[in-house]
Structure formats: structure tokens, C-alpha cells
XYZ file of C-alpha atoms in Angstrom:
750
model
C 0.000 0.000 0.000
C 1.495 3.392 -0.925
C 2.382 5.860 1.809
C -0.109 8.543 2.738
C -0.239 11.166 0.030
C 1.590 9.073 -2.565
C -0.286 8.056 -5.729
C -1.272 4.432 -6.107
C 0.283 2.388 -8.907
C -1.874 2.464 -12.044
C -4.029 -0.562 -12.747
C -3.858 -2.524 -16.021
C -5.265 -0.560 -18.959
C -8.518 -2.443 -19.456
C -12.058 -1.090 -19.378
C -12.287 -2.255 -15.763
C -9.413 -0.006 -14.767
C -7.148 2.321 -16.691
C -9.268 3.705 -19.494
C -12.437 4.044 -17.444
C -10.892 6.172 -14.741
C -12.034 8.910 -17.100
C -15.463 8.243 -15.651
C -14.456 10.739 -13.024
C -11.179 12.086 -14.434
C -10.614 13.314 -17.942
C -7.448 14.223 -19.823
C -7.004 17.956 -19.688
C -7.109 18.579 -23.441
C -8.134 15.296 -25.149
C -8.386 14.855 -28.883
C -11.840 14.134 -30.328
C -12.359 10.452 -31.294
C -11.796 9.768 -34.981
C -15.010 7.781 -35.558
C -18.370 7.083 -33.954
C -17.185 3.666 -32.801
C -14.134 5.273 -31.207
C -16.517 7.218 -28.956
C -17.395 3.894 -27.318
C -13.774 2.969 -26.561
C -13.063 2.615 -22.857
C -16.699 2.290 -21.765
C -17.578 -0.641 -19.545
C -20.409 -2.986 -20.664
C -23.172 -1.102 -18.822
C -21.908 2.324 -19.910
C -21.789 1.008 -23.488
C -25.420 -0.148 -23.144
C -26.347 3.414 -22.165
C -24.381 4.884 -25.062
C -25.951 2.629 -27.688
C -29.572 2.684 -26.407
C -30.631 5.598 -28.608
C -34.315 4.840 -29.175
C -37.318 4.821 -26.870
C -37.355 5.553 -23.152
C -34.152 4.753 -21.239
C -33.654 4.926 -17.466
C -30.105 4.895 -16.106
C -29.813 4.124 -12.385
C -26.299 5.329 -11.639
C -24.589 5.007 -8.276
C -22.052 7.540 -7.023
C -18.775 7.466 -8.940
C -20.020 5.100 -11.634
C -19.413 7.458 -14.556
C -22.964 8.570 -15.324
C -21.907 11.853 -16.939
C -19.408 9.941 -19.038
C -22.079 7.456 -20.088
C -24.680 10.025 -21.148
C -22.248 12.397 -22.889
C -20.824 9.445 -24.853
C -24.401 8.402 -25.611
C -25.177 11.783 -27.144
C -21.815 11.978 -28.914
C -22.160 8.470 -30.339
C -25.640 9.267 -31.655
C -24.411 12.490 -33.245
C -21.220 11.020 -34.721
C -23.137 7.996 -36.080
C -25.641 10.306 -37.791
C -28.566 9.008 -35.705
C -29.085 12.268 -33.806
C -28.942 15.783 -35.182
C -27.011 17.975 -32.691
C -29.585 20.777 -32.803
C -32.418 18.330 -32.060
C -30.969 17.180 -28.723
C -31.719 18.948 -25.439
C -29.736 17.766 -22.416
C -31.035 19.160 -19.135
C -29.390 19.245 -15.735
C -29.671 21.292 -12.541
C -26.670 23.606 -12.235
C -24.845 25.890 -14.635
C -21.616 24.160 -13.643
C -22.960 20.721 -14.597
C -24.401 22.057 -17.851
C -21.081 23.724 -18.672
C -19.176 20.525 -17.931
C -21.538 18.586 -20.185
C -21.067 21.065 -23.050
C -17.301 20.868 -22.603
C -17.263 17.071 -22.705
C -19.501 16.999 -25.777
C -17.230 19.469 -27.519
C -14.215 17.263 -26.716
C -16.075 14.258 -28.165
C -16.794 16.063 -31.412
C -20.478 16.715 -30.711
C -20.602 20.499 -30.599
C -23.987 22.098 -31.202
C -25.932 20.029 -28.662
C -27.919 22.164 -26.235
C -26.958 21.359 -22.611
C -28.790 23.639 -20.208
C -30.493 23.872 -16.856
C -34.286 23.657 -16.789
C -34.460 27.382 -16.051
C -32.009 28.355 -18.792
C -33.817 26.308 -21.441
C -37.216 27.626 -20.351
C -35.995 31.245 -20.263
C -34.730 31.065 -23.849
C -38.075 29.710 -25.005
C -39.988 32.291 -22.993
C -37.953 35.175 -24.435
C -38.419 33.885 -27.977
C -42.150 33.197 -27.796
C -43.248 36.063 -25.527
C -44.055 38.518 -28.365
C -46.149 35.874 -30.128
C -47.855 34.373 -27.063
C -48.299 37.391 -24.776
C -47.163 40.581 -26.475
C -45.579 43.645 -24.947
C -42.441 43.694 -22.839
C -41.491 40.612 -20.879
C -41.155 41.191 -17.111
C -37.617 41.702 -15.863
C -36.060 38.628 -14.217
C -34.868 39.219 -10.636
C -31.823 37.236 -9.534
C -32.698 37.333 -5.841
C -36.222 37.384 -4.496
C -35.353 37.950 -0.845
C -35.733 41.766 -1.018
C -39.163 41.394 -2.634
C -40.165 38.983 0.128
C -38.945 41.501 2.721
C -41.052 44.217 1.073
C -44.072 41.905 1.031
C -43.643 41.117 4.734
C -43.358 44.821 5.537
C -46.538 45.517 3.555
C -48.274 42.856 5.690
C -46.864 44.462 8.872
C -45.050 41.228 9.691
C -41.531 41.512 11.119
C -39.057 38.867 9.971
C -35.492 38.465 11.189
C -32.799 37.461 8.716
C -33.227 33.720 9.246
C -37.025 33.916 9.051
C -36.778 35.944 5.849
C -34.599 33.267 4.276
C -36.928 30.495 5.437
C -40.109 32.236 4.239
C -38.432 32.791 0.860
C -37.707 29.056 0.719
C -41.365 28.306 1.488
C -42.480 30.517 -1.403
C -40.051 28.755 -3.729
C -41.314 25.350 -2.588
C -44.913 26.454 -3.133
C -44.236 27.559 -6.671
C -42.313 24.472 -7.808
C -45.080 22.285 -6.375
C -47.651 24.536 -8.108
C -49.253 25.556 -4.810
C -51.047 28.918 -4.865
C -51.134 31.192 -1.764
C -54.667 30.165 -0.799
C -53.590 26.501 -0.681
C -50.261 26.952 1.104
C -51.354 26.030 4.646
C -53.039 22.694 3.832
C -50.368 21.778 1.268
C -47.540 22.447 3.733
C -49.311 20.392 6.418
C -49.853 17.515 4.001
C -46.164 17.582 2.985
C -45.065 17.575 6.630
C -43.242 20.907 6.330
C -42.419 22.840 9.490
C -43.384 26.374 8.578
C -41.005 29.029 9.977
C -44.008 31.269 10.801
C -47.747 30.821 11.112
C -48.853 29.276 7.771
C -51.550 31.933 7.409
C -48.887 34.641 7.664
C -46.716 32.926 5.064
C -49.703 32.603 2.732
C -50.393 36.320 3.203
C -46.763 37.266 2.471
C -46.753 34.946 -0.546
C -49.909 36.564 -1.915
C -48.555 40.110 -1.505
C -45.209 39.013 -2.963
C -47.000 37.959 -6.157
C -48.869 41.296 -6.227
C -45.605 43.225 -5.858
C -44.024 41.327 -8.744
C -46.955 42.121 -10.961
C -46.932 45.805 -9.927
C -43.200 46.116 -10.571
C -43.307 44.065 -13.794
C -40.737 41.544 -12.595
C -40.648 37.767 -12.378
C -38.625 35.227 -10.429
C -36.955 32.013 -11.574
C -39.993 29.894 -10.712
C -42.146 32.183 -12.880
C -39.905 31.330 -15.822
C -40.979 27.701 -15.530
C -44.614 28.501 -14.687
C -45.047 30.882 -17.620
C -43.332 28.523 -20.064
C -45.603 25.709 -18.901
C -48.664 27.938 -19.288
C -47.732 28.951 -22.839
C -46.959 25.387 -23.944
C -50.229 24.156 -22.420
C -52.411 26.829 -23.967
C -50.700 27.396 -27.318
C -50.537 24.152 -29.269
C -48.860 25.917 -32.180
C -45.979 27.047 -29.971
C -45.720 23.631 -28.319
C -45.530 22.032 -31.759
C -42.786 24.454 -32.776
C -40.709 23.569 -29.703
C -41.267 19.841 -30.284
C -40.220 20.143 -33.917
C -36.951 21.688 -32.724
C -36.144 19.143 -30.003
C -36.609 15.463 -30.807
C -34.440 13.835 -28.162
C -34.167 14.610 -24.438
C -31.639 13.655 -21.770
C -32.248 14.579 -18.109
C -29.420 14.275 -15.591
C -29.969 14.079 -11.795
C -33.552 12.988 -12.455
C -34.091 12.222 -8.758
C -34.052 15.986 -8.166
C -36.881 17.059 -10.506
C -39.785 18.969 -8.996
C -43.412 18.515 -10.072
C -43.160 21.748 -12.061
C -40.018 20.640 -13.901
C -41.614 17.270 -14.619
C -44.639 19.039 -16.103
C -42.383 21.140 -18.338
C -40.547 18.007 -19.469
C -43.856 16.322 -20.349
C -44.866 19.340 -22.436
C -41.535 19.292 -24.256
C -41.990 15.595 -25.021
C -45.614 15.626 -26.126
C -46.646 12.164 -27.330
C -43.076 11.011 -27.941
C -40.848 8.820 -25.777
C -37.306 9.659 -26.925
C -36.233 10.311 -23.367
C -33.194 9.206 -21.360
C -33.189 9.938 -17.619
C -30.288 9.424 -15.238
C -30.398 9.415 -11.460
C -29.883 7.746 -8.098
C -32.662 7.740 -5.505
C -30.008 7.330 -2.789
C -28.687 10.797 -3.645
C -32.022 12.570 -3.174
C -31.035 15.408 -0.824
C -33.115 18.360 -2.020
C -36.668 17.348 -1.106
C -36.993 20.559 0.949
C -36.964 22.427 -2.377
C -39.763 20.292 -3.842
C -37.525 17.685 -5.508
C -38.825 14.122 -5.429
C -37.361 10.774 -6.577
C -40.854 9.485 -7.391
C -40.519 10.379 -11.073
C -37.325 8.298 -11.260
C -38.737 5.387 -9.272
C -41.991 5.389 -11.262
C -40.315 5.674 -14.661
C -40.796 2.005 -15.524
C -44.484 2.264 -14.542
C -45.032 5.266 -16.826
C -42.913 3.725 -19.594
C -43.370 -0.085 -19.465
C -41.242 -0.517 -22.581
C -38.261 1.318 -21.093
C -34.711 -0.007 -21.070
C -33.253 0.207 -17.543
C -29.468 0.177 -17.105
C -27.853 -0.005 -13.654
C -24.350 1.395 -13.175
C -22.740 0.057 -9.983
C -19.022 -0.130 -10.862
C -17.505 2.641 -8.731
C -14.374 4.073 -10.365
C -14.023 6.921 -7.882
C -13.554 5.440 -4.423
C -11.476 2.698 -2.823
C -13.150 -0.504 -1.551
C -12.818 0.844 2.006
C -14.750 4.036 1.213
C -17.321 2.099 -0.831
C -17.811 -0.376 2.042
C -18.738 2.481 4.381
C -21.084 3.996 1.777
C -22.846 0.667 1.232
C -23.064 0.175 4.988
C -24.831 3.493 5.445
C -27.512 2.548 2.926
C -27.839 -0.995 4.267
C -29.356 0.502 7.435
C -31.708 2.816 5.526
C -35.467 2.511 5.225
C -38.120 3.939 2.940
C -38.860 3.760 -0.757
C -35.524 5.153 -1.923
C -33.713 2.570 0.198
C -35.698 -0.218 -1.435
C -34.188 0.820 -4.780
C -30.647 1.446 -3.575
C -27.650 0.311 -5.590
C -24.798 -1.611 -3.949
C -21.575 -0.174 -5.328
C -18.610 -2.335 -6.362
C -15.268 -0.534 -6.180
C -12.997 -0.876 -9.221
C -9.985 0.654 -7.470
C -7.098 -0.881 -5.578
C -7.399 -1.132 -1.809
C -6.733 1.980 0.242
C -6.604 2.983 3.905
C -9.570 2.451 6.199
C -11.678 5.505 7.067
C -10.385 7.291 10.171
C -12.815 8.103 12.999
C -11.807 10.773 15.537
C -13.578 12.116 18.627
C -12.661 15.582 19.949
C -13.475 17.320 23.213
C -14.940 20.433 21.540
C -15.498 22.039 18.132
C -12.372 24.298 18.148
C -10.262 21.224 18.907
C -11.961 19.406 16.013
C -11.162 22.267 13.619
C -7.546 22.474 14.804
C -7.186 18.708 14.474
C -8.416 18.787 10.876
C -6.073 21.675 10.001
C -3.110 19.872 11.587
C -3.843 16.667 9.678
C -4.221 18.617 6.419
C -0.789 20.192 6.889
C 0.666 16.695 7.290
C -1.064 15.512 4.113
C 0.197 18.499 2.137
C 3.723 17.931 3.460
C 3.499 14.342 2.184
C 2.613 15.526 -1.316
C -1.188 15.781 -1.437
C -2.186 19.005 -3.291
C -4.399 21.360 -1.288
C -6.897 21.346 -4.167
C -7.443 17.600 -3.609
C -8.598 18.068 -0.012
C -12.065 19.075 1.205
C -13.730 19.733 4.554
C -17.467 19.062 4.372
C -19.999 20.107 7.017
C -23.756 20.037 7.505
C -24.444 23.782 7.824
C -22.644 26.854 6.517
C -22.420 28.231 10.062
C -19.776 25.578 10.801
C -17.410 27.079 8.234
C -16.011 29.919 10.339
C -14.072 27.805 12.850
C -12.443 25.835 10.016
C -11.542 28.999 8.111
C -9.828 30.290 11.227
C -8.029 27.012 11.953
C -6.723 26.728 8.373
C -5.602 30.363 8.342
C -3.770 29.882 11.660
C -2.064 26.788 10.190
C -1.070 28.676 7.024
C -3.191 26.435 4.793
C -4.809 28.079 1.720
C -8.516 27.426 1.285
C -11.485 28.332 -0.894
C -15.156 28.476 0.004
C -17.408 26.428 -2.253
C -20.367 28.507 -3.427
C -18.349 31.724 -3.491
C -18.006 33.885 -6.611
C -17.513 31.898 -9.819
C -13.925 31.791 -11.050
C -14.381 33.664 -14.332
C -16.497 36.332 -12.595
C -13.711 37.303 -10.192
C -12.392 40.849 -10.856
C -8.747 39.746 -11.010
C -9.579 36.990 -13.515
C -11.520 39.431 -15.694
C -8.592 41.896 -15.652
C -6.123 39.118 -16.399
C -8.233 38.036 -19.376
C -8.215 41.588 -20.768
C -4.428 41.797 -20.328
C -3.848 38.436 -22.040
C -6.167 39.378 -24.919
C -4.281 42.653 -25.412
C -0.937 40.879 -25.368
C -2.200 38.362 -27.928
C -3.127 41.215 -30.286
C -0.262 43.648 -29.758
C 2.385 41.571 -27.993
C 4.961 42.243 -30.716
C 5.212 45.829 -29.502
C 5.342 44.949 -25.801
C 8.857 45.028 -24.310
C 7.517 42.975 -21.402
C 7.434 39.959 -23.721
C 10.897 40.426 -25.232
C 12.464 37.720 -23.062
C 9.450 35.366 -23.152
C 10.415 32.383 -25.284
C 7.286 30.230 -24.992
C 3.604 30.415 -24.055
C 4.014 29.805 -20.290
C 6.710 32.469 -19.983
C 4.547 34.910 -21.976
C 1.630 34.323 -19.583
C 3.877 34.704 -16.533
C 5.211 37.969 -17.940
C 1.747 39.386 -18.637
C 0.288 38.307 -15.291
C 3.256 39.640 -13.351
C 1.868 43.041 -14.255
C -1.441 42.010 -12.660
C 0.065 40.931 -9.337
C 1.319 37.390 -9.931
C 4.661 36.522 -8.336
C 6.712 33.327 -8.297
C 6.121 32.976 -4.545
C 2.721 33.323 -2.883
C 2.155 36.253 -0.506
C 2.304 35.553 3.200
C -0.869 34.963 5.178
C -4.412 34.633 3.887
C -7.257 36.923 2.918
C -8.033 38.864 -0.241
C -4.419 39.296 -1.389
C -3.768 35.566 -1.164
C -7.067 34.773 -2.960
C -6.142 37.083 -5.872
C -2.743 35.421 -6.170
C -4.362 31.957 -6.161
C -6.612 32.979 -9.074
C -3.666 34.237 -11.152
C -1.605 31.171 -10.247
C -4.419 28.977 -11.546
C -4.160 30.753 -14.928
C -0.373 30.291 -14.973
C -0.767 26.559 -14.269
C -3.435 26.276 -16.961
C -1.093 27.890 -19.498
C 1.615 25.355 -18.666
C -0.783 22.423 -19.091
C -2.192 23.899 -22.301
C 1.266 24.364 -23.832
C 2.247 20.795 -22.909
C -0.921 19.398 -24.533
C -0.938 21.622 -27.653
C 2.433 21.820 -29.365
C 3.030 25.257 -30.845
C 0.075 26.863 -29.040
C 0.069 30.655 -29.110
C -1.201 33.281 -26.715
C -4.214 33.751 -29.008
C -4.968 30.011 -28.746
C -4.908 30.250 -24.947
C -7.243 33.259 -24.989
C -9.699 31.275 -27.146
C -9.470 28.358 -24.708
C -10.196 30.701 -21.768
C -13.227 32.105 -23.601
C -14.594 28.600 -24.170
C -13.968 27.672 -20.540
C -15.693 30.838 -19.332
C -18.749 30.066 -21.455
C -18.824 26.531 -20.056
C -17.923 27.678 -16.505
C -15.054 25.163 -16.653
C -12.702 26.794 -14.153
C -9.070 25.780 -13.723
C -8.117 24.261 -10.391
C -7.503 26.754 -7.596
C -4.817 25.605 -5.173
C -6.622 25.598 -1.850
C -8.481 23.278 0.504
C -12.212 23.340 -0.289
C -14.657 24.238 2.481
C -18.213 23.280 1.531
C -21.563 22.216 2.900
C -22.637 18.676 2.113
C -25.405 20.000 -0.144
C -23.024 22.135 -2.227
C -20.519 19.262 -2.506
C -22.938 17.174 -4.585
C -21.339 16.257 -7.908
C -17.768 16.951 -6.747
C -14.928 14.709 -5.558
C -11.524 14.907 -3.860
C -8.681 12.550 -2.956
C -9.137 13.413 0.712
C -12.399 14.285 2.460
C -12.890 15.387 6.071
C -16.495 14.882 7.213
C -16.746 17.032 10.332
C -19.445 17.526 12.963
C -20.887 14.032 12.440
C -22.741 14.047 15.768
C -26.347 13.692 16.856
C -28.095 17.040 16.486
C -26.040 17.931 13.449
C -26.212 14.656 11.508
C -29.142 14.136 11.515
C -29.911 17.811 12.075
C -32.137 18.555 15.076
C -35.119 19.660 13.001
C -35.261 16.353 11.101
C -38.265 14.927 12.952
C -40.066 12.529 10.617
C -38.715 9.218 9.343
C -38.527 10.684 5.831
C -36.492 13.673 7.026
C -34.092 11.476 8.987
C -33.583 9.223 5.971
C -32.747 12.241 3.831
C -30.084 13.168 6.391
C -28.652 9.649 6.026
C -28.549 10.101 2.245
C -26.783 13.439 2.756
C -24.052 11.696 4.745
C -23.869 9.044 2.012
C -23.261 11.795 -0.547
C -20.474 13.157 1.667
C -18.786 9.758 2.034
C -18.894 9.105 -1.714
C -17.071 12.374 -2.457
C -13.816 10.760 -1.231
C -11.563 8.922 -3.656
C -9.002 7.520 -1.214
C -8.765 9.075 2.251
C -11.798 9.656 4.462
C -11.714 11.253 7.907
C -14.901 11.306 10.008
C -14.992 13.344 13.215
C -17.283 14.772 15.881
C -16.969 16.860 19.046
C -18.439 16.070 22.459
C -19.358 19.705 23.120
C -19.541 22.981 21.227
C -17.183 25.185 23.274
C -14.177 24.404 25.510
C -15.271 23.615 29.055
C -18.831 22.783 28.014
C -20.736 19.725 29.125
C -19.697 16.716 27.051
C -23.184 15.436 26.222
C -22.931 14.809 22.501
C -22.593 11.393 20.888
C -21.556 10.274 17.411
C -24.282 10.163 14.760
C -26.591 7.162 14.881
C -25.779 6.670 11.206
C -22.316 5.409 12.223
C -23.680 2.711 14.538
C -22.284 -0.644 13.503
C -19.889 1.000 11.046
C -17.287 2.746 13.209
C -15.050 0.644 15.427
C -16.536 -0.217 18.821
C -20.174 0.453 17.875
C -23.057 -1.920 17.229
C -25.689 -1.752 14.513
C -29.211 -0.725 15.511
C -30.957 -1.723 12.281
C -30.288 -4.514 9.818
C -31.545 -4.996 6.281
C -31.205 -7.545 3.529
C -28.504 -7.051 0.942
C -29.297 -4.503 -1.728
C -30.790 -5.675 -4.983
C -28.364 -3.470 -6.836
C -26.222 -5.517 -9.161
C -25.416 -3.769 -12.391
C -26.924 -4.769 -15.686
C -29.636 -4.063 -18.210
C -33.373 -4.672 -18.025
C -35.239 -4.513 -21.318
C -38.797 -3.344 -21.676
C -41.622 -5.789 -22.264
C -40.644 -5.966 -25.920
C -38.083 -4.509 -28.245
C -40.684 -3.610 -30.870
C -41.031 0.194 -30.917
C -44.828 0.044 -31.158
C -45.373 -2.403 -28.319
C -45.140 -0.073 -25.330
C -48.496 1.465 -24.340
C -48.934 4.900 -25.809
C -51.062 7.808 -24.852
C -54.373 7.957 -26.644
C -53.915 9.693 -29.976
C -56.072 12.728 -30.569
C -58.533 12.512 -33.463
C -58.487 15.471 -35.871
C -60.253 18.552 -34.473
C -63.250 19.577 -36.589
C -65.356 22.715 -36.625
C -68.643 22.001 -34.806
C -70.459 24.386 -37.217
C -69.173 23.488 -40.713
C -67.201 20.291 -40.025
C -63.893 21.517 -41.545
C -60.676 20.084 -40.035
C -59.093 22.680 -37.725
C -55.332 23.329 -37.624
C -55.080 26.789 -36.052
C -54.570 26.625 -32.264
C -57.082 29.402 -31.600
C -59.751 27.749 -33.755
C -59.100 24.422 -32.038
C -59.755 26.113 -28.699
C -63.080 27.509 -29.994
C -63.912 24.215 -31.739
C -65.042 26.217 -34.775
C -63.635 28.308 -37.612
C -63.030 31.961 -36.777
C -65.486 33.066 -39.481
C -68.227 30.549 -38.623
C -71.150 32.081 -36.728
C -70.802 32.178 -32.937
C -73.645 31.430 -30.568
C -71.727 32.649 -27.532
C -73.631 33.902 -24.480
C -72.007 37.339 -24.085
C -73.228 37.706 -20.504
C -71.772 34.332 -19.534
C -68.483 35.242 -21.196
C -68.214 38.464 -19.158
C -69.034 36.618 -15.897
C -66.312 34.075 -16.692
C -63.825 36.885 -17.376
C -64.645 38.568 -14.051
C -64.263 35.252 -12.214
C -60.941 34.601 -13.996
C -59.596 37.980 -12.878
C -60.331 37.122 -9.250
C -58.637 33.723 -9.554
C -55.579 35.261 -11.219
C -55.182 37.772 -8.398
C -55.520 35.062 -5.763
C -52.892 32.865 -7.413
C -50.547 35.726 -8.306
C -50.531 34.736 -11.991
C -51.482 36.449 -15.247
C -55.128 35.970 -16.301
C -54.236 33.663 -19.189
C -52.626 31.172 -16.747
C -56.136 30.463 -15.408
C -57.847 30.208 -18.813
C -57.135 31.990 -22.090
C -59.750 34.212 -23.765
C -60.295 31.559 -26.439
C -60.993 28.893 -23.816
C -63.494 31.160 -22.041
C -65.188 31.873 -25.379
C -65.426 28.117 -26.052
C -66.967 27.587 -22.598
C -69.454 30.425 -23.154
C -70.419 28.933 -26.531
C -70.862 25.315 -25.416
C -72.248 26.069 -21.909
C -71.161 22.696 -20.409
C -73.352 21.208 -17.689
C -71.166 18.273 -16.551
C -67.463 17.787 -15.829
C -67.171 15.478 -18.845
C -68.573 18.139 -21.173
C -66.218 20.740 -19.689
C -63.218 18.407 -20.016
C -63.852 18.020 -23.759
C -63.090 21.707 -24.326
C -59.440 22.193 -25.443
C -57.499 24.096 -22.797
C -59.406 22.537 -19.900
C -56.770 20.073 -18.723
C -57.243 17.724 -15.774
C -55.379 19.988 -13.377
C -57.542 22.957 -14.299
C -60.671 20.833 -14.264
C -59.896 19.692 -10.727
C -59.144 23.218 -9.552
C -61.686 25.331 -11.393
C -64.301 22.896 -12.712
C -66.901 23.372 -9.960
C -66.740 27.173 -10.233
C -67.004 27.174 -14.031
C -69.969 24.785 -14.069
C -71.688 26.832 -11.366
C -71.234 30.029 -13.417
C -72.531 28.288 -16.536
C -75.589 27.190 -14.538
C -76.258 30.814 -13.583
C -75.387 30.341 -9.910
C -73.806 33.037 -7.774
C -70.491 31.962 -6.223
C -70.095 32.491 -2.488
C -67.520 35.142 -1.677
C -65.183 35.191 1.295
C -64.291 38.258 3.352
C -61.702 39.407 0.756
C -64.006 38.921 -2.169
C -62.945 35.392 -3.016
């Protein structure tokens, strides 16, 4: 076994080992494969099944470290390079700009440029901007990056005082309500049904939520959830626009599918229409965002919704040693609930490594100092600071570790801080490098620079880079670390691209900035467990793993406790080789030592006994085919018959005419009085839900209702634009209005 900090000997270059380490590591500047078949080189059998399953619904159940991003990017690239998929017809969707940028970068390296890889919000925003003039008209509301000030204004308008923490929590409740499509009037019962602990009285939150929506409308702004809601509304109500979007995108890939919210799932269904060219990738055991409205149910129910789906399980873990994987599997073996029933048992593909280290400290400052001391030892043995992370449950734990690392002289970076290419010093450095690339021949600073790395060092020396880092920590050290990352990138780029020029490097930086593919910053990463999702390091310190923090004190229900267990599982699986788990017996020195290690470690750490036992996971890798391989065998949605005018019988193709169920120029027998009553009622509903009027029903739908005057739910449901969700919500009111009844009004006119 190699000494601590020394790299392990490489394994034989087979798909089980050498080549597939690119599942989690990639060559810095790889050459694009020569042929479509070459795209498949180095994939293991299950990854190859993913890459070649290009038709029909596909569900990839991918454990941590099993190369899911590699599998799906090679799938897209293989389809494009083989001429099966047109790049512009593919939409790959994920959840963060970083993940989308990484996916675009990998596809570019595989020779599949032109594929759209975006977040749900980014894809929806582009569609909303494009179709707004046609669907709505006028100026589109301005998008606000942060809604917290609007929420504060809404609370003030309601004469409700919120402290900083309450303001953050109420904002989170509004976000949850919108992604679960819960309107203000329904917040209290919906929150109770979901088992949410409201930070204030639910009636107060509903009131703030309602005023928040009013303020947005008054100020002509929208939030990120509105982007999805409005896109959904347009695609639901405008069949012509939906058809245009569907003609553009023929093939969909969704990463991290366990994290989709009901609203995102609805948008995905509208993008798909009646088709099933969909590949989803996820792991129910990594569901850690349910507080935002995410649910693994869509992943777990995929085979039910798509009986003909191909299911591929990826369980070969190329990231972590058998010792780390054993702990990860042990955590899930004690889990309960639906996600646990579908867990995957990982099989490490790496050589053996050291056992996880468990350490108990007297208090939290001692725990932070112990971690900093151990990190200094690791760095002295050769482990780069950038390959070390300290992960904690809450951001409030960060401060003591920042202080301990600074006292030990260890550089660090906070995960979730400003993005690399947005940093002022990086922007200035980019301008300086671009200028040198254009006019460097007249710059005496470059006279002695004989190659690309020396040119970059010369240019960046004018921006504050020096051969030795500045003493201490703080802003000066952070600026130097950013410039040093650019110097290191230039060296790697020159080594990979013979004859590369300064202009070539500038182009590479532009592409990386667009993809948010930042170079490595030399510093220990400090991050919360939630923000560490999707990342990995050689060495991981999991700190504060004690009862009350893991699981967190406010995790009361079985479901909440199980999500905390999954959060710890995500933390464990971030480690490639070295894993340190620690806890403190008390918060401050001299305090009462009444804490105990997390229950999740029972039976796993030395000297403890298990409290729960479960059967072995049914998680072996492999492929499960659908009921049949024939493309027409899987059950399909009922096909719509052609829409015909109910007056003259002509086939209708215009979306507006299809809503009316008649030609525009055919005589109307609409009850004008009924139409006006429906419009008045719609205005009230729109105000209550904080949405534009057309999100309740469009004018054409109201005209169709006023013309047909339905008397039963079935008759109402046959009118285009009256979908099941709207029928359930508004059907009773609409039928009552059609019957001439007066609706009862509440104290605020509802």
C-alpha cells in the first residue's frame, strides 16, 4: 500500500481499470475520437449499453462514482457522430450551470458540438424570451436574480416583522410552493400535508406569498420559478408554440432525475408531447433536495409510466477505494423507505486503500484544529491542497475551520463563493492576455518570453502574480491563487498543444468561461454537504458528524431522517481515497460533554453496534429490457382525433380555432353575458394565485366555454385548454357560473 499522500500504482489498462478512470477524471485537453465507434472505446459494458440505447425511453440508475456523466455524454456523442441524432435536435437538461457547462465541454471534446446542454431554467428562459411577443405581447417582465428583497417588502406591507433567518426560510417556502404549483390560498393545507415545518404561522406565510406575487406584478418583474410557470402555461395553452418547440427538439436527456420537482416534470412532459425519446439518469439514494420540492418518485416510477423502457444499472464505482465504498454501502444498508428499497450496492474498481479514520474531539475548536493539523501533514506528504475538502452540515460551521486553516497557514477556498471567471482579477487578467495576444509584438515585457508559459507569466506579473505566494491569507492571497491557476493552466495547455500561441490560450479561456469550466484553484475546499454534490476529492474530512447535526435537530419525521442519512452518504462518496470522520463532544471548551456520534455510524465505526439490519441490496449492475423490443409495443397515450369545426365540419389546424372548436369566421352562438361573468371570475382567480389571467384560462378557452355552456365535468373536459389539473381546480366554479349560480364570496371577495 502506498504511503499517505503518494499516488497508487496504475491498474492494467482495461475497461475495468485504466481507461475508465475517465469516468471521473478526464485528460485535460483530449483529442476528439476519430469515428463514432471510437466514442465507445473505454466504456464498460453497462456504460456502453447506455451509449448505444438511442431509441425509446431509457432509465439509467447510476450510483455515485459510476461514470454517469461519461455514459450520457458518450451516448449523445455516439448518436451524433453515427448520424442518428442531429445535434440541434438534442436537449440535455441538468440542474446547475456548472454541470451544464461541464456537459457542453465534454460533448465538444467528443466532437459533438452544437448540442444544447442547459439547466431547466435556462432552457425555459430562452423559449420564454423567444415566444413572448407571439404568445403574450408587450415587454417581458424583468427577471430578478434574488427574491429575498421582494419577500422583505411583502412582509413589511403585511406588517409582519421577519429576522434574517425567518426571511430566508419564508423565501424558501415561497419557492417550494411555486415548484409544487401551490397557490397562496392553498399553502397552509399543502404544507401540512407535505409535513413541512413552517417558519411562521402558515396563514402569515400565505399572506406574504400573496402580496409578494402582487408586488411582482406591480413592478413588472418575475422570479426564476415564474420562468418555468409561464413557459408551462404557454406550452399548455398554445398548441402551435408547443408544436414548434417539439419540432426543434426530438431527443431529451435529463441528468440528476431524482431531483426534478413537479413543475419541472410538467415542463418536461410538455416538451416531449406524445413522444418517448427520453433518457433519464439518477440515483434515488442521492435525493437530498426534497426541501426544495424535488422528489425521486418520477425516477422510481419511470418504468411504470414507460413499461417498454430499457433500464441500465451502473454500480461499478471508479471513484472510491473498496474501504470508502464499504462504508457507503453500509450506510444505505441501514436505511429505510422507498428510496432505500431501490438502492444500488456499489462495487469498487480501485485498488485497496486505507480504512476511514474516525476521531472524537473534546470540543469544536479542537476538532477544527485537528483537521487543520492533519491537512498540513497531508500536504507535506505531497497531497495538493486542491485535492482536499472539509465538508460540514451547515454553513455556520465554516467559520471555525476557516480560522483554523488560516492559523495553520493552509490556503482554502469556500465552495459557493463567486464563480472563477467572474472574479475581478480573472476578468482583468483576461483583458491583459487578450491585449498581449493582439499587440504583444510591440510589448517590451514579452521580449524575453520564449514560450507560451513564460509569456503568460510575464503578462500576469503586471497584474500581481509573483513566483512565490504572498504571506498569510485573505483577499491578497485569494487574488494570487486565481492568477496562479491561470499560470498553471497555461503550462498544461502548452504541454498538450504543441506550438500553441497566446491567441490560442485566450480562445481556450473564452470557451472555458462560457462553459464555466474553471481551472483548479490551489486551496483546501470548504463546503456544505449540499453544495458538494457532484464533486470529488482525494481526501475528504467529514466534520461535525454528531447527533443534532447529523441528523440535524429539526429532522423529525422518518422521511427527514432518511434524507439526512442520504446526505451523509453523498459526503462519504465524495472521497476517492482518504476519508476522515470526526465529531466533538461539546460545542465550546469547558462545556458539558453530552454529545454522541451520529446514529448513522452505529455498527460501522469501530466499537459500535448496529441498531438496524436490512437484507442485501438488490443493486447488481446490468440491463433490463422493456416488455418488448418492438417500438410500437409499449403502451402509448391515446392519440387525438383530428379537431373539426362544430359548425361546418372543416378540419381545424389553427390553435385558436381548435380552442373555440369552430372556424373563426363561422357564426358564434356565444352567451355574451356568460363570457363576461367568466372573465370577471378569472380575474379574481388570477389575483388570488398571483398569476397572469391567461394562466387560469385563455380568452379563447373562455369563449369556447361560453359557446358550449357545459353542464357536466365530462362536457367541460372536452373543451381544449381545460386540462385535468384545471378541471380539478376550477371545474366546480365554471360549471356553477354556466348554470347561472352566484359563487359564495369570502371576506376578501374570493
